Coordinates of C-alpha atoms in Angstrom, one line a residue:
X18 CA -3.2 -187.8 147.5
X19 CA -6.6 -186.1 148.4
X20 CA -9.4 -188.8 149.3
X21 CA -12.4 -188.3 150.3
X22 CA -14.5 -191.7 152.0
X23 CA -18.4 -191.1 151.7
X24 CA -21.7 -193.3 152.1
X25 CA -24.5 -192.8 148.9
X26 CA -24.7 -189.5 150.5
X27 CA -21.7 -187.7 148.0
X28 CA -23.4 -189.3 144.7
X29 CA -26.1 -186.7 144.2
X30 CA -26.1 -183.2 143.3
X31 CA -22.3 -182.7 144.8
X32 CA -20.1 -180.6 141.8
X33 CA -16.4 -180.8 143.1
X34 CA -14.4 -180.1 140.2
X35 CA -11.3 -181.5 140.9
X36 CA -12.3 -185.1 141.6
X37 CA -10.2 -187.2 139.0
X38 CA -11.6 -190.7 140.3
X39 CA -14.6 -192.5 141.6
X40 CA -13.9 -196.0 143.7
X41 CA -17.0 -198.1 144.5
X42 CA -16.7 -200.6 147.0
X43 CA -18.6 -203.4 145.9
X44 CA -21.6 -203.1 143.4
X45 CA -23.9 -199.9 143.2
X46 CA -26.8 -202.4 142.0
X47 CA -28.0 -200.6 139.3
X48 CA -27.0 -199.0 135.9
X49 CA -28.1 -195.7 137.1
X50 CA -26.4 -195.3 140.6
X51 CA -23.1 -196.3 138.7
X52 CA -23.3 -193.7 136.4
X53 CA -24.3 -191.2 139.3
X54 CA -21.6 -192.0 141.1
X55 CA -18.8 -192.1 138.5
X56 CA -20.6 -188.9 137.2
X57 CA -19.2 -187.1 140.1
X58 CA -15.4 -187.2 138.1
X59 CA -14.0 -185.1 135.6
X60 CA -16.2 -182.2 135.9
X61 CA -13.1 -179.6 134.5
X62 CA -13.3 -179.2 130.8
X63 CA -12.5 -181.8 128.5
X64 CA -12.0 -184.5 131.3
X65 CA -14.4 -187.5 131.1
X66 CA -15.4 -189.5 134.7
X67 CA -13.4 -192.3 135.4
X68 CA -14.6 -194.9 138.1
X69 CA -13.3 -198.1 139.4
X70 CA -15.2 -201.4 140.9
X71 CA -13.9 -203.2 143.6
X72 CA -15.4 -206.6 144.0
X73 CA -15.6 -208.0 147.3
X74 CA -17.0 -211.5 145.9
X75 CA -17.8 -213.9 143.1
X76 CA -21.3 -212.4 143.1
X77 CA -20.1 -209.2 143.0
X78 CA -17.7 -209.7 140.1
X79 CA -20.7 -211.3 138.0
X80 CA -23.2 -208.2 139.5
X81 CA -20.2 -205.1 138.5
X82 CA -19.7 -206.6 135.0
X83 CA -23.3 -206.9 134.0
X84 CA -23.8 -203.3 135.1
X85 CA -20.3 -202.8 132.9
X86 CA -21.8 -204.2 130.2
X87 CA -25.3 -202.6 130.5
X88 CA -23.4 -198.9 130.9
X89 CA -21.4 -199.0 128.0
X90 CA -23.9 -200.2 126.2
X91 CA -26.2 -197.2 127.3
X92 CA -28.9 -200.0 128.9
X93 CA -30.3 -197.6 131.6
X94 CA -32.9 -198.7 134.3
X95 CA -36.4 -198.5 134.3
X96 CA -37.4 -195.5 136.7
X97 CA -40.4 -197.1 139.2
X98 CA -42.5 -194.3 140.3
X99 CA -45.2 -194.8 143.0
X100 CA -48.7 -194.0 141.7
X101 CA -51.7 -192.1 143.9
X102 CA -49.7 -192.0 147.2
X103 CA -53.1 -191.1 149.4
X104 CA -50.5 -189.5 152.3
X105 CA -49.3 -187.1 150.1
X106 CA -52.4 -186.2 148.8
X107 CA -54.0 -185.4 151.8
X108 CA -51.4 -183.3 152.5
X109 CA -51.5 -181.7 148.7
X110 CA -55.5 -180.6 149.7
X111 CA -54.8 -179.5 152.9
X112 CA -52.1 -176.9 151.3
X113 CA -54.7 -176.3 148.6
X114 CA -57.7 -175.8 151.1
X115 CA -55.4 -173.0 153.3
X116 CA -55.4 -170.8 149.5
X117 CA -58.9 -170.7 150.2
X118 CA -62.3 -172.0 149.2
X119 CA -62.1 -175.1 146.4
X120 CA -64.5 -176.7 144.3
X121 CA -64.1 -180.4 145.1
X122 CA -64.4 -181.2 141.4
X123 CA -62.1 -179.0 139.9
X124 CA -59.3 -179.8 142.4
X125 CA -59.7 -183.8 141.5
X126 CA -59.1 -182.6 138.5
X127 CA -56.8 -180.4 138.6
X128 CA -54.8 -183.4 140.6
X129 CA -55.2 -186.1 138.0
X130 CA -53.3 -183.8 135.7
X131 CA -50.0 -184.8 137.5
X132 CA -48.6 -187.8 136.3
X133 CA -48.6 -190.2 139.5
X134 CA -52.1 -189.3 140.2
X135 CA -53.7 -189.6 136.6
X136 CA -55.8 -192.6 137.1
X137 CA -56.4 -191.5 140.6
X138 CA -60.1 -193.4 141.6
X139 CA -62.9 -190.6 142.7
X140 CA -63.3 -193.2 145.5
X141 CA -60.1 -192.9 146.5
X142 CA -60.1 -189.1 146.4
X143 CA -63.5 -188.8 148.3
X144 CA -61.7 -191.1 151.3
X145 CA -59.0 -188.3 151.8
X146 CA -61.6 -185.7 151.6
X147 CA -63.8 -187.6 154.8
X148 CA -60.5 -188.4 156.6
X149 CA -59.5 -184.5 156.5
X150 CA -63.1 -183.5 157.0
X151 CA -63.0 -185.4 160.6
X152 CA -66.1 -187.8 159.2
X153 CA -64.4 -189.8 161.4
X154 CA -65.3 -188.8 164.4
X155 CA -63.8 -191.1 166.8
X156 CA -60.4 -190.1 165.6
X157 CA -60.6 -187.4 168.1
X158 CA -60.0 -189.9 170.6
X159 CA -56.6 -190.4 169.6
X160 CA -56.5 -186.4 169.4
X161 CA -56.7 -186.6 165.5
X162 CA -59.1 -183.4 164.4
X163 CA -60.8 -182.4 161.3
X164 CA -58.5 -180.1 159.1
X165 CA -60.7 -178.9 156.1
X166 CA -64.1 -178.4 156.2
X167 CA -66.5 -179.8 153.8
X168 CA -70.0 -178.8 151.8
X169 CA -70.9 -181.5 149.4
X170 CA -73.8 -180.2 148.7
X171 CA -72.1 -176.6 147.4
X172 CA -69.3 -179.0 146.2
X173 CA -66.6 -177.3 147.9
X174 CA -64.1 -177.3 150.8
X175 CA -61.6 -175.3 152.4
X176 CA -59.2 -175.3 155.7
X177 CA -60.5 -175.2 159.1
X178 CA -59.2 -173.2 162.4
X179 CA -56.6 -170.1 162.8
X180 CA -53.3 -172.0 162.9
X181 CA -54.1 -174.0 159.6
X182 CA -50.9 -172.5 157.5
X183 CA -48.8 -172.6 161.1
X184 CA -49.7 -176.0 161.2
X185 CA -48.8 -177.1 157.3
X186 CA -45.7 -175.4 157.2
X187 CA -44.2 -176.9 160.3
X188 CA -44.9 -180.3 159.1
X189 CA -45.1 -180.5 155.4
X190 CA -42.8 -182.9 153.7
X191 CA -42.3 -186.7 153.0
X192 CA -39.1 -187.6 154.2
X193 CA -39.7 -189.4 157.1
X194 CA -37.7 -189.0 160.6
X195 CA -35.3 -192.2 161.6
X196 CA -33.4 -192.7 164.3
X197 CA -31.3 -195.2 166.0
X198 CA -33.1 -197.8 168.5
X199 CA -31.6 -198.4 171.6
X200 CA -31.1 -202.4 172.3
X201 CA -31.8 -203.7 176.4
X202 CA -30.7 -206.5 177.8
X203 CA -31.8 -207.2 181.0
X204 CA -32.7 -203.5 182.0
X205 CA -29.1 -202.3 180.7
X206 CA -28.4 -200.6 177.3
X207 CA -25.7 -203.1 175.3
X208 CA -25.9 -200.8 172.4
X209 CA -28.4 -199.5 169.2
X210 CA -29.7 -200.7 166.2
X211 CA -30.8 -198.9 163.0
X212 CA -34.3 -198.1 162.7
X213 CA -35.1 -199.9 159.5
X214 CA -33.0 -203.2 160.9
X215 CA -35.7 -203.2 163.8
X216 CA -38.2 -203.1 161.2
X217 CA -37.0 -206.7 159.9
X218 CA -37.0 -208.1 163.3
X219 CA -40.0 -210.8 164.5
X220 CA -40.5 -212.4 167.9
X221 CA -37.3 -215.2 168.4
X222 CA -35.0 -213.6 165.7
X223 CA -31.5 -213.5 166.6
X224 CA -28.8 -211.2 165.4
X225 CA -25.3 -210.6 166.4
X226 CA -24.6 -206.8 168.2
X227 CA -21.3 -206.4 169.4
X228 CA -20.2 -209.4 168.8
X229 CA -22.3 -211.5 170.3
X230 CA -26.0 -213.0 169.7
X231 CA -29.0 -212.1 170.8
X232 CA -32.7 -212.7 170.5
X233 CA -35.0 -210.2 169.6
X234 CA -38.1 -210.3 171.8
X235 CA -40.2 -207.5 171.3
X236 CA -40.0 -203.8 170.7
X237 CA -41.7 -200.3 171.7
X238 CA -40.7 -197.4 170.1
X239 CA -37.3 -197.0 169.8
X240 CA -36.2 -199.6 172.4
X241 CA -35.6 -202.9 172.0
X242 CA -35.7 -205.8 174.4
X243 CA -33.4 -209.0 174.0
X244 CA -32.1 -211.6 175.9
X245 CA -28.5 -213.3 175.1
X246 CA -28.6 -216.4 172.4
X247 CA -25.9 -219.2 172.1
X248 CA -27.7 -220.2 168.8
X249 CA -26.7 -219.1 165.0
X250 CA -27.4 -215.8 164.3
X251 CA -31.1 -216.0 162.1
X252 CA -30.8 -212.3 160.6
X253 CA -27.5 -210.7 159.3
X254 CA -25.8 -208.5 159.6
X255 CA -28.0 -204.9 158.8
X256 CA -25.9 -203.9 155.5
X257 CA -27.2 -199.9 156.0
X258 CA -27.5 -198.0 153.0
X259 CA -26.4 -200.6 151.0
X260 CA -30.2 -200.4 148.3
X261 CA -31.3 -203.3 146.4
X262 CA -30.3 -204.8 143.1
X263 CA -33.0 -203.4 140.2
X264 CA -35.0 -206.0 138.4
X265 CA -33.6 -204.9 135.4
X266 CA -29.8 -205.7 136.1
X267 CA -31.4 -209.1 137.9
X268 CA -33.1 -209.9 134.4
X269 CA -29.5 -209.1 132.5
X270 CA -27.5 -211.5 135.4
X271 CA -30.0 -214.0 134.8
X272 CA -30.4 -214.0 130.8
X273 CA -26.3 -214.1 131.1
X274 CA -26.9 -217.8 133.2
X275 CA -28.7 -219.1 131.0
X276 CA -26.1 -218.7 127.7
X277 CA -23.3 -219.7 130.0
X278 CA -25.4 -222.8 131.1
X279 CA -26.2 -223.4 127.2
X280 CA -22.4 -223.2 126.4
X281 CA -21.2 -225.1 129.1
X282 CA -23.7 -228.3 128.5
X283 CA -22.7 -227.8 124.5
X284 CA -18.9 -228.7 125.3
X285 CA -17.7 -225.3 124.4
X286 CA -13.8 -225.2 124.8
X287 CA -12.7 -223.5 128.2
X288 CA -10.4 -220.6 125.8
X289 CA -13.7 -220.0 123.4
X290 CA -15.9 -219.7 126.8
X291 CA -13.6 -217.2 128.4
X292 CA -13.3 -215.2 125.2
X293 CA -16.6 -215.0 124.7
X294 CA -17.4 -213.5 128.6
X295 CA -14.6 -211.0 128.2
X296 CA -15.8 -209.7 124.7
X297 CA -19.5 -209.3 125.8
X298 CA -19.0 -208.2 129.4
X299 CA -16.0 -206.0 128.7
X300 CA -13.9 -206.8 131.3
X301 CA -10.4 -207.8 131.7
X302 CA -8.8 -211.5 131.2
X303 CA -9.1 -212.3 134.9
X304 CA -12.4 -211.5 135.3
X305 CA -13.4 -213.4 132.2
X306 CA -11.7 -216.2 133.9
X307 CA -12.7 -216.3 137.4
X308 CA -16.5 -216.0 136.3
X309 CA -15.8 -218.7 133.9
X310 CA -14.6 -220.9 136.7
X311 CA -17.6 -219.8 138.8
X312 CA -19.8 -221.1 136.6
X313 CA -18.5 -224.1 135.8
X314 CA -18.0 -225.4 139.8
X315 CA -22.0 -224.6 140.1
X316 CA -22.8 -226.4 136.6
X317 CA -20.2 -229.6 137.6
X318 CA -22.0 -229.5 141.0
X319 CA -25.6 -229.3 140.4
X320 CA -27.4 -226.9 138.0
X321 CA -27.1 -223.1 137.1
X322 CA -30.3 -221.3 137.5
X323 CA -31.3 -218.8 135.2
X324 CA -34.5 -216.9 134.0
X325 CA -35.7 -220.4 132.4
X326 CA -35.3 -222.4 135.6
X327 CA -35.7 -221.5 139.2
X328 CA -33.6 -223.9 141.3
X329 CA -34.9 -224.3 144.3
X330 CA -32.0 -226.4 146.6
X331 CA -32.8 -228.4 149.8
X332 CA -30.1 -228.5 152.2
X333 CA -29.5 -229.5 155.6
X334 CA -27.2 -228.0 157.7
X335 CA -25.0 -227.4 161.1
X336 CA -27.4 -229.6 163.6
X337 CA -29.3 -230.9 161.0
X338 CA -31.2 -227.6 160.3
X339 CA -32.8 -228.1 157.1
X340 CA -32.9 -225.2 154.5
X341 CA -34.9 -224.4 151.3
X342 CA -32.9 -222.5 149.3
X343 CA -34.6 -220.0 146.3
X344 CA -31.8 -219.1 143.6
X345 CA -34.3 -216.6 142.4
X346 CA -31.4 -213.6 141.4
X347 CA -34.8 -210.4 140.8
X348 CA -33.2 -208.5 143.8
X349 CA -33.8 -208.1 147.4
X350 CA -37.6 -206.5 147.0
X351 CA -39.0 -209.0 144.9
X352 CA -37.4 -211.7 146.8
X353 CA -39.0 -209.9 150.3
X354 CA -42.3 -210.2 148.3
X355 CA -41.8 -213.9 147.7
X356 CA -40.2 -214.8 150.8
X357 CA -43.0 -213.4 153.0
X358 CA -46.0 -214.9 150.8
X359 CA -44.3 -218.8 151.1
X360 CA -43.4 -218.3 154.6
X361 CA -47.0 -217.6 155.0
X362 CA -48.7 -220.1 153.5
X363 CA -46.5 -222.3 155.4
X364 CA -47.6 -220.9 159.1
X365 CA -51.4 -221.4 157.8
X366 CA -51.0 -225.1 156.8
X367 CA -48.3 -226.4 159.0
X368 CA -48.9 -224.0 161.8
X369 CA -45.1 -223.2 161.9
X370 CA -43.0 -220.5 162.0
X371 CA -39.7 -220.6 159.8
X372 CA -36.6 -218.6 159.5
X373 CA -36.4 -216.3 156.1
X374 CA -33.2 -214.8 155.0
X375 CA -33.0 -212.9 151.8
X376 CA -30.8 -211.2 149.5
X377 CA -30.2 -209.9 145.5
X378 CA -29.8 -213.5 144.7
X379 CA -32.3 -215.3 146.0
X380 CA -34.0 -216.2 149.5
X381 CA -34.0 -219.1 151.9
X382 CA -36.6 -220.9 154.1
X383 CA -35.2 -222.6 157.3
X384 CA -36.5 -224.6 160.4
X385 CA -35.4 -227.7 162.5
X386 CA -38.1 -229.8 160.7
X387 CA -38.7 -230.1 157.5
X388 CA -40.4 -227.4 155.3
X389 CA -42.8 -227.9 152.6
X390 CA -41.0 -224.8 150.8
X391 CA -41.9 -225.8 147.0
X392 CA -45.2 -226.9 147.4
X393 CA -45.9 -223.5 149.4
X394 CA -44.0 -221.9 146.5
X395 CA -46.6 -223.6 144.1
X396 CA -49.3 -222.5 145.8
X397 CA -48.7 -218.8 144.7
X398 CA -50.1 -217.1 142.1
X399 CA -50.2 -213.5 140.3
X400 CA -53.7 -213.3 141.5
X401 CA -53.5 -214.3 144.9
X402 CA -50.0 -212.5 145.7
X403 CA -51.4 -209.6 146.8
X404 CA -54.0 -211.0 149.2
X405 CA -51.3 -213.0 150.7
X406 CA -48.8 -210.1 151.2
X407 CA -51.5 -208.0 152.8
X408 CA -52.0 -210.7 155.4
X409 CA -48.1 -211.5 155.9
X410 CA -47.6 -207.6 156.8
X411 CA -50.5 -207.6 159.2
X412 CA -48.8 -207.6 162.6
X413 CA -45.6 -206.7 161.0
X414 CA -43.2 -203.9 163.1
X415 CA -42.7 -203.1 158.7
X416 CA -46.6 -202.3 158.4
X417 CA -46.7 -200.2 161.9
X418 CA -43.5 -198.0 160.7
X419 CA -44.7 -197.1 157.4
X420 CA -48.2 -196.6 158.6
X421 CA -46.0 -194.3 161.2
X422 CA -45.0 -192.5 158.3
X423 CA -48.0 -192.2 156.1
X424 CA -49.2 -190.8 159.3
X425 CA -47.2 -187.9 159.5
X426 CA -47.2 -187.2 155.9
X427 CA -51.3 -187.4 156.3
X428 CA -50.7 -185.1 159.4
X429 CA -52.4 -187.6 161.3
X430 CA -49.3 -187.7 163.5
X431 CA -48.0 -183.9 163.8
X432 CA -44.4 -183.6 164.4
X433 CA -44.3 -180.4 165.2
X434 CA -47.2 -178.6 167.3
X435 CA -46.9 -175.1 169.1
X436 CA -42.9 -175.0 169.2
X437 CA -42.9 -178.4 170.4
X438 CA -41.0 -181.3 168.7
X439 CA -42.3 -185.0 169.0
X440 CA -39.5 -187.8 168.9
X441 CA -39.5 -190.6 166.6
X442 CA -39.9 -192.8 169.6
X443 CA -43.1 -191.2 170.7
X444 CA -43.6 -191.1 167.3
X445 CA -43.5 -194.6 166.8
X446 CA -45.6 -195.7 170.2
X447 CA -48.7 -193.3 168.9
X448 CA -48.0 -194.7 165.0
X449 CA -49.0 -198.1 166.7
X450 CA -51.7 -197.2 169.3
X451 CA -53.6 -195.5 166.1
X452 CA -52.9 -198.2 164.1
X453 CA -54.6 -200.7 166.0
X454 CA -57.0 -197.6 166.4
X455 CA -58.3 -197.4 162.9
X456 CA -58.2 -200.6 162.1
X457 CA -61.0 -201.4 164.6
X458 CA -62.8 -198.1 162.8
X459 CA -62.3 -199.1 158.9
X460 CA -59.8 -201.7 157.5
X461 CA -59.7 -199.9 154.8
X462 CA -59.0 -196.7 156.1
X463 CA -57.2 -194.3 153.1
X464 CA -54.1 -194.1 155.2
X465 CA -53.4 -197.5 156.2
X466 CA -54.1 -199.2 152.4
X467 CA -51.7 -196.5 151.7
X468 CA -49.3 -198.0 154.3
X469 CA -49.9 -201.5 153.2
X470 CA -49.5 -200.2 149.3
X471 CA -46.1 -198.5 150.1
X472 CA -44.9 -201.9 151.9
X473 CA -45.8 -204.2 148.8
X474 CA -45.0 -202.0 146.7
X475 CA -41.9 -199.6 147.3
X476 CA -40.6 -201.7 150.2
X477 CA -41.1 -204.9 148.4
X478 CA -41.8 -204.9 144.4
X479 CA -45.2 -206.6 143.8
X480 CA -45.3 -205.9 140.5
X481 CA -42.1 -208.1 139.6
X482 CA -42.9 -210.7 142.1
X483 CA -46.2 -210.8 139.8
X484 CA -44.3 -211.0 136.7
X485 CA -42.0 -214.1 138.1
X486 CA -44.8 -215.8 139.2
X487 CA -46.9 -215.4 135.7
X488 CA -43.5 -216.6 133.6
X489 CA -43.9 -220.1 136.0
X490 CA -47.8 -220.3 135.1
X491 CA -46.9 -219.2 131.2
X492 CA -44.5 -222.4 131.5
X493 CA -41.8 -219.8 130.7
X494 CA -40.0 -220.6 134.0
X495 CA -39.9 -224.0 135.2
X496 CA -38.9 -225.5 139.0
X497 CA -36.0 -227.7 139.5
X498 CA -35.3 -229.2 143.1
X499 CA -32.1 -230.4 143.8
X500 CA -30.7 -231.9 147.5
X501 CA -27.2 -231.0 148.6
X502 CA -24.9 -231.9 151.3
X503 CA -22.9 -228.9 150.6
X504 CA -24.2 -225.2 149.9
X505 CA -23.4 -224.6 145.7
X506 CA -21.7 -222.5 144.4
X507 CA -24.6 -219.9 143.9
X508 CA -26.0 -220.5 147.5
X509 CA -22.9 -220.3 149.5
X510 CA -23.0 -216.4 150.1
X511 CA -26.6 -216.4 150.9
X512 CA -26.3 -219.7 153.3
X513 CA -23.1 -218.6 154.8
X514 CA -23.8 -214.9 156.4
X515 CA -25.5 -216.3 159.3
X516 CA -22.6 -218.1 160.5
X517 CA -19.9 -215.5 159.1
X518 CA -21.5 -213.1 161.2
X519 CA -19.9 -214.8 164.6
X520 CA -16.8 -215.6 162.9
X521 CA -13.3 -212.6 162.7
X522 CA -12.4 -211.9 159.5
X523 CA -9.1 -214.3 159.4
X524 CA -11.7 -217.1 160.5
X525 CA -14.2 -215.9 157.6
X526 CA -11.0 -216.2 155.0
X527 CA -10.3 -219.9 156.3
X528 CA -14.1 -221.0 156.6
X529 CA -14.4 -219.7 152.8
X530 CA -11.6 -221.9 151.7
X531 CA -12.6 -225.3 153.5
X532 CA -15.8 -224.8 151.8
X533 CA -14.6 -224.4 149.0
X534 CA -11.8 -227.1 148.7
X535 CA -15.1 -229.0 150.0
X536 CA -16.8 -228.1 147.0
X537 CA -14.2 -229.4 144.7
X538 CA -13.7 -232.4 146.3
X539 CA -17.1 -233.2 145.6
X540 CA -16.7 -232.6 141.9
X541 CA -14.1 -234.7 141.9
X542 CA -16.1 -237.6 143.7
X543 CA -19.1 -236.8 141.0
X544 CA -16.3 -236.9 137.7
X545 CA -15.5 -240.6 139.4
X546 CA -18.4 -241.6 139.6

């Protein structure tokens, strides 16, 4: 038996011919990346792809059989593309400029004919021009120099200095360089993280490397400094390239919560309940039954959210640490949007930090006091959102790596110069010194609202965040609070990853069985009553 293991690397463009049979472990969180991957089967003629899903949990099961369902039924994702990426345009004109003399309006033009940049603002277009120009001046400082020069009285432009096309073809590209950080503790490396992990990371996190738990303290470049932690870990464990749930296959999960929720509180027999999830979700008579049983412990012990209701659960746990838990299932970038913006509001009127944690399936606030979570939460709107995030990002080690990266694609920060090649720690350390840089120059700098757009908007979904929030002022959505003593049924995975993080994996098994036995003994207490 030939078998080949991969990461997401094998799903595109790869044409083996022989390959009989795709095997995902866990979901592939969208429609598309499930076809993708299966697509790599049955490429000989007249063999279809096969593919198999392994589920690793209850959420998983629910997740792979909506995606089932969406797949067969030829339900495709919507495609999000990012619109008038200013880094990439300045490194579009620059190209353009080495060709030889342009007429600045012709070129703005010529760029509004490509899709992404057809409502491109003049504005917005002029700001590149200045920034490439070296109109600002005290950019030299940081040894960043005029590229193109520019005659707005003629209306034209073109590149600047012998080793312009040297210079563009050494660097041109938008795939940013990542690396691994190096973690210290006490002057002594204990091991590395990824790059994008330490993104995630704020002052007094703590995560679990190598088995045991540290706090994150602070980080330059590619180093980071911790000292050793005997608390819970606050951050799980980094899951890689493991991508985000799309909206779209969030929306299905949740429009499939609220029928079961409808047939559950209608008395629907068990055998018409189970029929009825195996017909529309296609899958086998296990499945059918296990999600069945799913739903009913969460509806028996409190309340199944769904697109209608957002169930927002208050719950104190291990050392009394309370918890305000978001069953908001619109996948891990809108949830980062959301997350951030009430954790925000909560620092400026309680002047205290809190603990997020986030995931596909919703998000939770923590702290050793008690949070005002729903009243931050109601304090958000679709027009404020975007103000809010903007702030929340602000001192962010998120905001100075993508600014790092706008940067280089800008050719702000050139990776290669004269045969030399420039880490992505050195990298990193002049990404923040010029970041602090231009801020003091213009706050709205081209380059750093194009950081802050590609944050809150292909790090984190804005967009859908918006749309939540506008179904809750429509009256479309509606917030129910419930307290528990116990994590439901829907919370448990998000709740539990802290602690499972410490635990080995025979320990995980038994802690997942005591809480659930927990759970049904509750039910039982509540059918007593």
């Amino acid at each position: 038996l030939k078998v080949v293991v991969s990461s997401t690397s094998l799903e595109l463009g790869i044409d083996i011919g022989y390959i009989d049979l795709v095997i995902l472990i866990s979901s592939p969180k969208s429609v598309s990346r499930a076809l993708q991957r299966i697509g790599r089967s049955g490429h000989q003629l007249h063999e279809k792809s096969k593919g198999r899903m392994i589920v690793v949990n209850r959420d998983d099961l629910v997740e792979c059989s909506l995606i089932l369902k969406n797949a067969m039924e030829g339900k495709i994702d919507r495609i999000n593309i990012p619109h008038n990426c200013l880094d990439v345009l300045a490194q579009h004109i620059y190209g353009i400029a080495i060709e030889g003399r342009q007429n600045i309006k012709h070129i703005y033009h010529v760029v509004r004919q490509a899709m992404p940049y057809h409502n491109l603002a003049w504005e917005d277009y002029e700001e590149v021009l200045r920034y490439l120009a070296g109109e600002y001046s005290r950019l030299e400082q940081r040894y960043v120099y005029a590229k193109i020069w520019l005659d707005w009285d003629a209306n034209t432009f073109g590149k600047r200095g012998k080793l312009a096309r040297v210079l563009y073809s050494t660097n041109v590209g938008t795939i940013a360089d990542r690396s691994h950080a190096k973690v210290k503790c006490n002057g002594q490396v204990i091991g590395s993280i990824d790059g994008d992990f330490m993104e995630r990371l704020h002052k007094g996190d703590t995560f679990v490397l190598g088995g045991r738990v540290y706090r994150f303290k602070y980080a330059r470049g590619m180093t980071v400094t911790v000292v050793p932690s005997g608390s819970t870990p606050t951050i799980p464990s980094w899951v890689s390239e493991q991508l985000p749930l799309s909206y779209d296959i969030g929306v299905s999960i949740q429009n499939f919560r609220a029928i079961m929720d409808w047939k559950l509180s209608t008395n629907v027999s068990e055998e018409d309940i189970i029929d009825y999830v195996r017909e529309y979700l296609y899958v086998d008579d296990y499945a059918a039954a296990s999600i069945y049983y799913y739903f009913l412990e969460q509806y028996l012990y409190s309340e199944i959210p769904s697109r209608n209701k957002l169930l927002v659960e208050y719950y104190t746990g291990f050392g009394g640490r309370k918890f305000v838990v978001f069953h908001c299932l619109y996948g891990r970038r809108v949830n980062d949007a959301l997350s951030r913006a009430v954790a925000y509001i909560i620092a400026q009127r309680y002047h205290r930090d809190v603990m997020i944690s986030i995931d596909d399936n919703g998000f939770y606030l923590s702290s050793d006091s008690k949070i005002g979570g729903v009243e931050a939460f109601e304090e958000l709107n679709s027009e404020n959102l975007r103000e809010i995030l903007v702030k929340s990002i602000d001192k962010t080690e998120t905001l100075a790596s993508r600014f790092r990266d706008c940067a280089n694609r800008s050719l702000m920060i050139l990776r290669r110069y004269k045969g030399r090649e420039k880490s992505v720690g050195k990298q990193q350390v002049t990404g923040k010194i010029l970041l602090n840089f231009v801020k003091e120059i213009d706050d709205h700098f081209a380059i750093l609202e194009e950081a802050r757009r590609e944050v809150i908007e292909d790090y984190m979904d804005i967009h859908h965040a918006k749309e939540v929030l506008r179904r809750i002022e429509e009256g479309k959505t509606v917030i129910s609070t419930i307290n528990t003593d116990i994590p439901t049924p829907f919370a448990f995975n998000l709740v539990s990853r802290g602690y499972l993080d410490v635990l080995k994996y025979e320990e995980r098994a038994e802690f997942i069985r005591r809480m659930h036995k927990a759970i049904l003994n509750k039910i039982r207490e509540k059918k007593k009553n």
